[in-house]
PDB file of C-alpha atoms in Angstrom:
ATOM      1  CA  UNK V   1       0.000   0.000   0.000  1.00 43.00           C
ATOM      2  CA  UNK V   2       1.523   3.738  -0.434  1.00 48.00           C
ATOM      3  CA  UNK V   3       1.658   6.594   1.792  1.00 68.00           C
ATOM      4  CA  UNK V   4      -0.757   8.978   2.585  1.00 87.00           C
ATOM      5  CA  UNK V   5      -1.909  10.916  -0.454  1.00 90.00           C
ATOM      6  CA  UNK V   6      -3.854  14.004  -1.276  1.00 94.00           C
ATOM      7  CA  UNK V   7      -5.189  15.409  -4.489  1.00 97.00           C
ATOM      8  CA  UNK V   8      -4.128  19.138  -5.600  1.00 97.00           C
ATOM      9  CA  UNK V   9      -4.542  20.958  -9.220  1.00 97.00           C
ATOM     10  CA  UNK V  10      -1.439  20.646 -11.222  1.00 98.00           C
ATOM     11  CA  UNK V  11       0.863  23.899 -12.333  1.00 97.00           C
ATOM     12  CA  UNK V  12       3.081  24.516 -14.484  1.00 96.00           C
ATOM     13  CA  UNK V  13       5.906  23.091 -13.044  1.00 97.00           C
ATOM     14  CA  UNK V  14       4.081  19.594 -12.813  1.00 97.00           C
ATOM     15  CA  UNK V  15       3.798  18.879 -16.315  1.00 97.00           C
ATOM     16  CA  UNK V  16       7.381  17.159 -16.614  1.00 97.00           C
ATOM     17  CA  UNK V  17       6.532  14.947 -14.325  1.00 97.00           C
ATOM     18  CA  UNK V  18       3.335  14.292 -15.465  1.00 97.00           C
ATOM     19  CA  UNK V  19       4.930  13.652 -19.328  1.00 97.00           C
ATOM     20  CA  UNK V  20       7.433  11.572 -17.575  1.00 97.00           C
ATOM     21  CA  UNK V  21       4.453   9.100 -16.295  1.00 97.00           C
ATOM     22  CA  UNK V  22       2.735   9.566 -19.325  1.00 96.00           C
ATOM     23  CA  UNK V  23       5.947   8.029 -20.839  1.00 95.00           C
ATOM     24  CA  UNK V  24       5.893   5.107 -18.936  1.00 94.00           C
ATOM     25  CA  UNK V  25       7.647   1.795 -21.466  1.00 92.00           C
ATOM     26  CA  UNK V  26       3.922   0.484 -22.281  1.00 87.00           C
ATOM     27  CA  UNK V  27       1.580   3.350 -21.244  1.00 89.00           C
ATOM     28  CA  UNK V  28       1.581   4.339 -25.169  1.00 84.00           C
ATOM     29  CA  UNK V  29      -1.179   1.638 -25.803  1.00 83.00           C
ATOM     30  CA  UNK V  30      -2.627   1.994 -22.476  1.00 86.00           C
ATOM     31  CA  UNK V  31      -2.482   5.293 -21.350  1.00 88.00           C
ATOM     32  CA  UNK V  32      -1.980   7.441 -24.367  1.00 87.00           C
ATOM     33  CA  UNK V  33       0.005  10.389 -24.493  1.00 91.00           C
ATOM     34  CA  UNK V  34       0.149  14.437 -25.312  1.00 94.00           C
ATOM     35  CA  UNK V  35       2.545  16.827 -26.374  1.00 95.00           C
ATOM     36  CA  UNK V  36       4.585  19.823 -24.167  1.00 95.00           C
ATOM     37  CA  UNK V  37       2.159  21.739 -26.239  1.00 97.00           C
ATOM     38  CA  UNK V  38      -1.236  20.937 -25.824  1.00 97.00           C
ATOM     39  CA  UNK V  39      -0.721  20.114 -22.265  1.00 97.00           C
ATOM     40  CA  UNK V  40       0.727  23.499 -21.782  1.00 97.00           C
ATOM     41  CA  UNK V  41      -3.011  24.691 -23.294  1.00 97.00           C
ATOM     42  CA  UNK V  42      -5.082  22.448 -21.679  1.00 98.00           C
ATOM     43  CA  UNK V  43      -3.719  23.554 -17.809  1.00 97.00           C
ATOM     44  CA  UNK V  44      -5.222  26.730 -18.699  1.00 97.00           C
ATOM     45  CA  UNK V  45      -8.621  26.006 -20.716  1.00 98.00           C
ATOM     46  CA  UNK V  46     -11.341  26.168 -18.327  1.00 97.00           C
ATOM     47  CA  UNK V  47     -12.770  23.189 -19.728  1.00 98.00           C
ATOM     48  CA  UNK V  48      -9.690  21.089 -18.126  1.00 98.00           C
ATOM     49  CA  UNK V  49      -8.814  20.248 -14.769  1.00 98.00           C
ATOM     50  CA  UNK V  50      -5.342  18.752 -14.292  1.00 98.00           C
ATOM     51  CA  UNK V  51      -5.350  16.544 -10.712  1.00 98.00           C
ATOM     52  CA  UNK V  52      -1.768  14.903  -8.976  1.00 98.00           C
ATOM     53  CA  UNK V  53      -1.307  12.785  -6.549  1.00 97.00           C
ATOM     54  CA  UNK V  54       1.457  14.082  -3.894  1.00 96.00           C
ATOM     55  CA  UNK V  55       2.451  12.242  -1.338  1.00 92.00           C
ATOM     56  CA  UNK V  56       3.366  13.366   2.416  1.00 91.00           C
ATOM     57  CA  UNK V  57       7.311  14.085   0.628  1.00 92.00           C
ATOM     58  CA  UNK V  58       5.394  16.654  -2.050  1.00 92.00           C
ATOM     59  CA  UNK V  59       6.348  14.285  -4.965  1.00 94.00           C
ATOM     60  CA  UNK V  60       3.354  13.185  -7.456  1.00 97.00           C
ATOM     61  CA  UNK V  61       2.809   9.665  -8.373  1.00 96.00           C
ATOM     62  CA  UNK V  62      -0.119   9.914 -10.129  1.00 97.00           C
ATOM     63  CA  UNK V  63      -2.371  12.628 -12.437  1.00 98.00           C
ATOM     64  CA  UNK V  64      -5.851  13.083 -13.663  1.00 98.00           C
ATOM     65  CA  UNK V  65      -6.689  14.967 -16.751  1.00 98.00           C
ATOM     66  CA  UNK V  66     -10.418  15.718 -16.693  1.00 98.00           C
ATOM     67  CA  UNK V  67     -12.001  17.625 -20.118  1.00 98.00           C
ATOM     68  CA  UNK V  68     -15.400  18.886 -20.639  1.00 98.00           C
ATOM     69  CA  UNK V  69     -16.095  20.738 -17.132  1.00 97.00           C
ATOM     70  CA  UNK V  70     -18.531  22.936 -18.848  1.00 94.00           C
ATOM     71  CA  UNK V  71     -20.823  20.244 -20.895  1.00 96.00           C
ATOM     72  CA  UNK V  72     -23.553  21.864 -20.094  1.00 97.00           C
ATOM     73  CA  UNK V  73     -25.477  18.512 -19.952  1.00 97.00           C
ATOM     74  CA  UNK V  74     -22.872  17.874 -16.876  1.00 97.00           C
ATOM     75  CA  UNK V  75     -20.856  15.262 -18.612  1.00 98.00           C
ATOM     76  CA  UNK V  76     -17.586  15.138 -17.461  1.00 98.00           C
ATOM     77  CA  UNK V  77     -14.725  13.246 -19.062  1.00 98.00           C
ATOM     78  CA  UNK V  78     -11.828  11.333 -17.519  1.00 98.00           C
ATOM     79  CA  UNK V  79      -9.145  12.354 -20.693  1.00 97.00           C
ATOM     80  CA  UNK V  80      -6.213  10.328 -18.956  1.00 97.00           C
ATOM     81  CA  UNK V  81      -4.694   8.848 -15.416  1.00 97.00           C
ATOM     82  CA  UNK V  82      -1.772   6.919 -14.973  1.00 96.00           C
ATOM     83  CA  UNK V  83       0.290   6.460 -11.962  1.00 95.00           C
ATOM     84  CA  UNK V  84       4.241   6.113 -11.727  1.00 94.00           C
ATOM     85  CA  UNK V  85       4.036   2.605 -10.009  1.00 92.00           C
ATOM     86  CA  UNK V  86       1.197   0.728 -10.883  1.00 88.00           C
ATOM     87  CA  UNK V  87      -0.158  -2.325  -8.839  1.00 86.00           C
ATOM     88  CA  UNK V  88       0.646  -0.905  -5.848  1.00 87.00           C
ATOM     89  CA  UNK V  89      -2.710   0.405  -5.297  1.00 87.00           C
ATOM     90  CA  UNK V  90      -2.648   3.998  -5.910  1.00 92.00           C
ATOM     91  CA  UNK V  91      -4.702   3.924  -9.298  1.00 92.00           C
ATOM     92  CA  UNK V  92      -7.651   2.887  -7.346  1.00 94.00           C
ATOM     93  CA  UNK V  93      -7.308   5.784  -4.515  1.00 95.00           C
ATOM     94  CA  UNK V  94      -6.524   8.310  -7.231  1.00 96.00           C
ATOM     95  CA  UNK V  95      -9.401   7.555  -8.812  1.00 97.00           C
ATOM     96  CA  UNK V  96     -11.485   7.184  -6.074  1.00 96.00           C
ATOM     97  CA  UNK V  97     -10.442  11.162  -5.131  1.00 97.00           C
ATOM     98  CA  UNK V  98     -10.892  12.411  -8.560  1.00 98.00           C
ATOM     99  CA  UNK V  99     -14.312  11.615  -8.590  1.00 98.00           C
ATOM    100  CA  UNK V 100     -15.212  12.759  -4.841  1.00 97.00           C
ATOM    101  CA  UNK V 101     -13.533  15.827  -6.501  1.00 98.00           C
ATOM    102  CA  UNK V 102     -15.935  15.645  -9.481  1.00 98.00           C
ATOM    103  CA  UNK V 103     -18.948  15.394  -7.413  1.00 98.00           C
ATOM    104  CA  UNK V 104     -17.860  17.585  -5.188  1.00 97.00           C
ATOM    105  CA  UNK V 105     -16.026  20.897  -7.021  1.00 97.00           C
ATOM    106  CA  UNK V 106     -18.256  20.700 -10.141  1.00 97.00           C
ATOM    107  CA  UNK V 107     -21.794  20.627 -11.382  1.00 96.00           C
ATOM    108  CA  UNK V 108     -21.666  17.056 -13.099  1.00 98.00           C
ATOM    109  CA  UNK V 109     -24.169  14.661 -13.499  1.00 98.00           C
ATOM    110  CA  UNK V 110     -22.611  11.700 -14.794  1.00 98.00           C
ATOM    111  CA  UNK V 111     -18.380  10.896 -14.991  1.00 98.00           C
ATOM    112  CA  UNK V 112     -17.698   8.717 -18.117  1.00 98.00           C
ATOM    113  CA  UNK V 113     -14.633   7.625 -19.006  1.00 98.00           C
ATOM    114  CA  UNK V 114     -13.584   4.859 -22.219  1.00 97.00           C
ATOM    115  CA  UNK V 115     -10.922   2.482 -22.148  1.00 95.00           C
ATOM    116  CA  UNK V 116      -9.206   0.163 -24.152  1.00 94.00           C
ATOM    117  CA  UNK V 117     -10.928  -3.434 -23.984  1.00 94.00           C
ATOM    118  CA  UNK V 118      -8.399  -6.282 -22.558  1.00 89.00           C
ATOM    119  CA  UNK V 119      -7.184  -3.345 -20.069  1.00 90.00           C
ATOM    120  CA  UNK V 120      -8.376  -5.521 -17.443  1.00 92.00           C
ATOM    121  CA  UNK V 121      -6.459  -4.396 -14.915  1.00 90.00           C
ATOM    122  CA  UNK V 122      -8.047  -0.535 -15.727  1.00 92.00           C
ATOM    123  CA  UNK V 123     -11.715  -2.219 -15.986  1.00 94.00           C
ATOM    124  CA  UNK V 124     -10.994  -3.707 -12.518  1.00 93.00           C
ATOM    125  CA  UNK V 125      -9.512  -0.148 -11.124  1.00 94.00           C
ATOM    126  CA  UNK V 126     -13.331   1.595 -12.577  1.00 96.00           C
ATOM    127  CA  UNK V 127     -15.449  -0.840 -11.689  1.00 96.00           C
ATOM    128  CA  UNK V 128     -14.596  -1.393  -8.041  1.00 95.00           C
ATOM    129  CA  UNK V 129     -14.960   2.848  -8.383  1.00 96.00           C
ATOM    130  CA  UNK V 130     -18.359   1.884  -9.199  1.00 97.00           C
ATOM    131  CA  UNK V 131     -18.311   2.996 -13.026  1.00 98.00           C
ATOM    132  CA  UNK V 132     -20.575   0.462 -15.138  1.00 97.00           C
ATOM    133  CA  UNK V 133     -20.241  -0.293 -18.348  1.00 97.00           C
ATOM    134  CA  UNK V 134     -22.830   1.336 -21.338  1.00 97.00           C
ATOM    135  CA  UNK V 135     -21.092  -0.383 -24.447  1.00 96.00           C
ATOM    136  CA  UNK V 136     -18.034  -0.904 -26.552  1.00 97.00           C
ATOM    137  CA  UNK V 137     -17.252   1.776 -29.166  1.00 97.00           C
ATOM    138  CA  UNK V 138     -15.823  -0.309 -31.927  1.00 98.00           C
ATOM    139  CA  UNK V 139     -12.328   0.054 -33.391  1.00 97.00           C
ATOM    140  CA  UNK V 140     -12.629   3.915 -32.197  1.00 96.00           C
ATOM    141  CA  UNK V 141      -8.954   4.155 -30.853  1.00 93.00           C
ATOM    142  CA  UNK V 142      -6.077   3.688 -33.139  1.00 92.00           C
ATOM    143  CA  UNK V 143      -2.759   2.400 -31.509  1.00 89.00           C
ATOM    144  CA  UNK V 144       0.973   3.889 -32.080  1.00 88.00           C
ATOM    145  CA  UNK V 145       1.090   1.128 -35.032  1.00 91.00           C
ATOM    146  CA  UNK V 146      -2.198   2.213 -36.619  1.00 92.00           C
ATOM    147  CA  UNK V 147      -4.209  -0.905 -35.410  1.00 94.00           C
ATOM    148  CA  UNK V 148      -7.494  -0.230 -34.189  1.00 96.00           C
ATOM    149  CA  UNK V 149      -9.068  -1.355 -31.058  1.00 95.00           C
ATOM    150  CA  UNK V 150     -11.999  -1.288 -29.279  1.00 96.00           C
ATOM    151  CA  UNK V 151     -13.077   1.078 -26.311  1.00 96.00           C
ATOM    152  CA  UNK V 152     -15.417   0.058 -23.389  1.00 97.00           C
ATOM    153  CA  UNK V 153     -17.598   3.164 -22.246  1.00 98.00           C
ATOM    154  CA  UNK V 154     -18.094   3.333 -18.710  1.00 98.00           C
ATOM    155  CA  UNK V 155     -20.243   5.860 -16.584  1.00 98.00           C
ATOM    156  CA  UNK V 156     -20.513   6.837 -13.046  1.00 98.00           C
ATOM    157  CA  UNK V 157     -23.766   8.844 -12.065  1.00 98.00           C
ATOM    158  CA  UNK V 158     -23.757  11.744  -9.265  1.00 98.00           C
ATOM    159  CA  UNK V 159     -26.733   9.539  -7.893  1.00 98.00           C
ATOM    160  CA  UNK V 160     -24.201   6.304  -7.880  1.00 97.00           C
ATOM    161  CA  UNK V 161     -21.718   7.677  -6.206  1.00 98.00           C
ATOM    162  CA  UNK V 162     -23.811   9.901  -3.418  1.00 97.00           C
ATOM    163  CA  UNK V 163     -25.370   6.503  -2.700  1.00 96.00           C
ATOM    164  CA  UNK V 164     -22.366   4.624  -2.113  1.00 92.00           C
ATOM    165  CA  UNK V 165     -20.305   7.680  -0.818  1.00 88.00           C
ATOM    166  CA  UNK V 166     -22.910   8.124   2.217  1.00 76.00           C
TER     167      UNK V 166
END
């Protein structure tokens, strides 16, 4: 289990570190990955909300990118998390704080997120976060090498998690 974490909103001076998880040997087919650029724009959009985990030391071992903040149907989107050491259990509690933070900082009705299908160890991470499944969205993500796969959409509703929260 790792330390004692809490969530924050990223700066500036977090996005090499969050590249440098991002960049993780195998996160390219998993996790995906942005340039400098656009995450240098998306810090500042509105419509984003950047999220790291920092432990008791200050250093981050995890991020959150969240898009669509201001769908004014109160969608939210999970764009992207990764942590630096997966397995060790801090996926799960990063998520589990990004969406307390959802519910709790913003106006949404429902948290969706999509994910590659055969990611079982990410399907495991959402669903005991309490996202279900709506569907697969076939061949809609194409891989560094051009292949297509499928995503699974999966959904988390402000009523879902209030219920479960307490």
């Amino acid at each position: 289990m790792t330390a004692q974490i809490y969530l924050r909103r990223a700066t500036d001076a977090d996005l090499a570190r969050i590249m440098e998880i991002e960049r993780t040997p195998g996160y390219e087919t998993v996790v995906g990955r942005s340039s400098a650029e656009f995450h240098a724009r998306a810090l500042v959009d509105p419509d984003y909300a950047y999220l790291v985990a920092v432990d008791e030391a200050g250093a981050i071992g995890g991020f959150a990118i969240l898009r669509d903040l201001g769908n004014i149907m109160g969608n939210t989107c999970l764009k992207r998390i990764a942590v630096a050491h997966p397995g060790k259990g801090l996926g799960r509690r990063l998520l589990t704080d990004v969406i307390g933070w959802v519910f709790t900082e913003t106006a949404t009705h429902r948290f969706w997120l999509d994910h590659i299908i055969g990611n079982d160890r990410a399907r495991r991470v959402y669903e005991a976060c309490g996202l279900t499944r709506e569907g697969v969205m076939r061949e809609a993500y194409a891989l560094p090498d051009g292949q297509r796969v499928d995503l699974a959409l999966m959904s988390l509703l402000r009523t879902e998690w209030a219920a479960k929260s307490g």
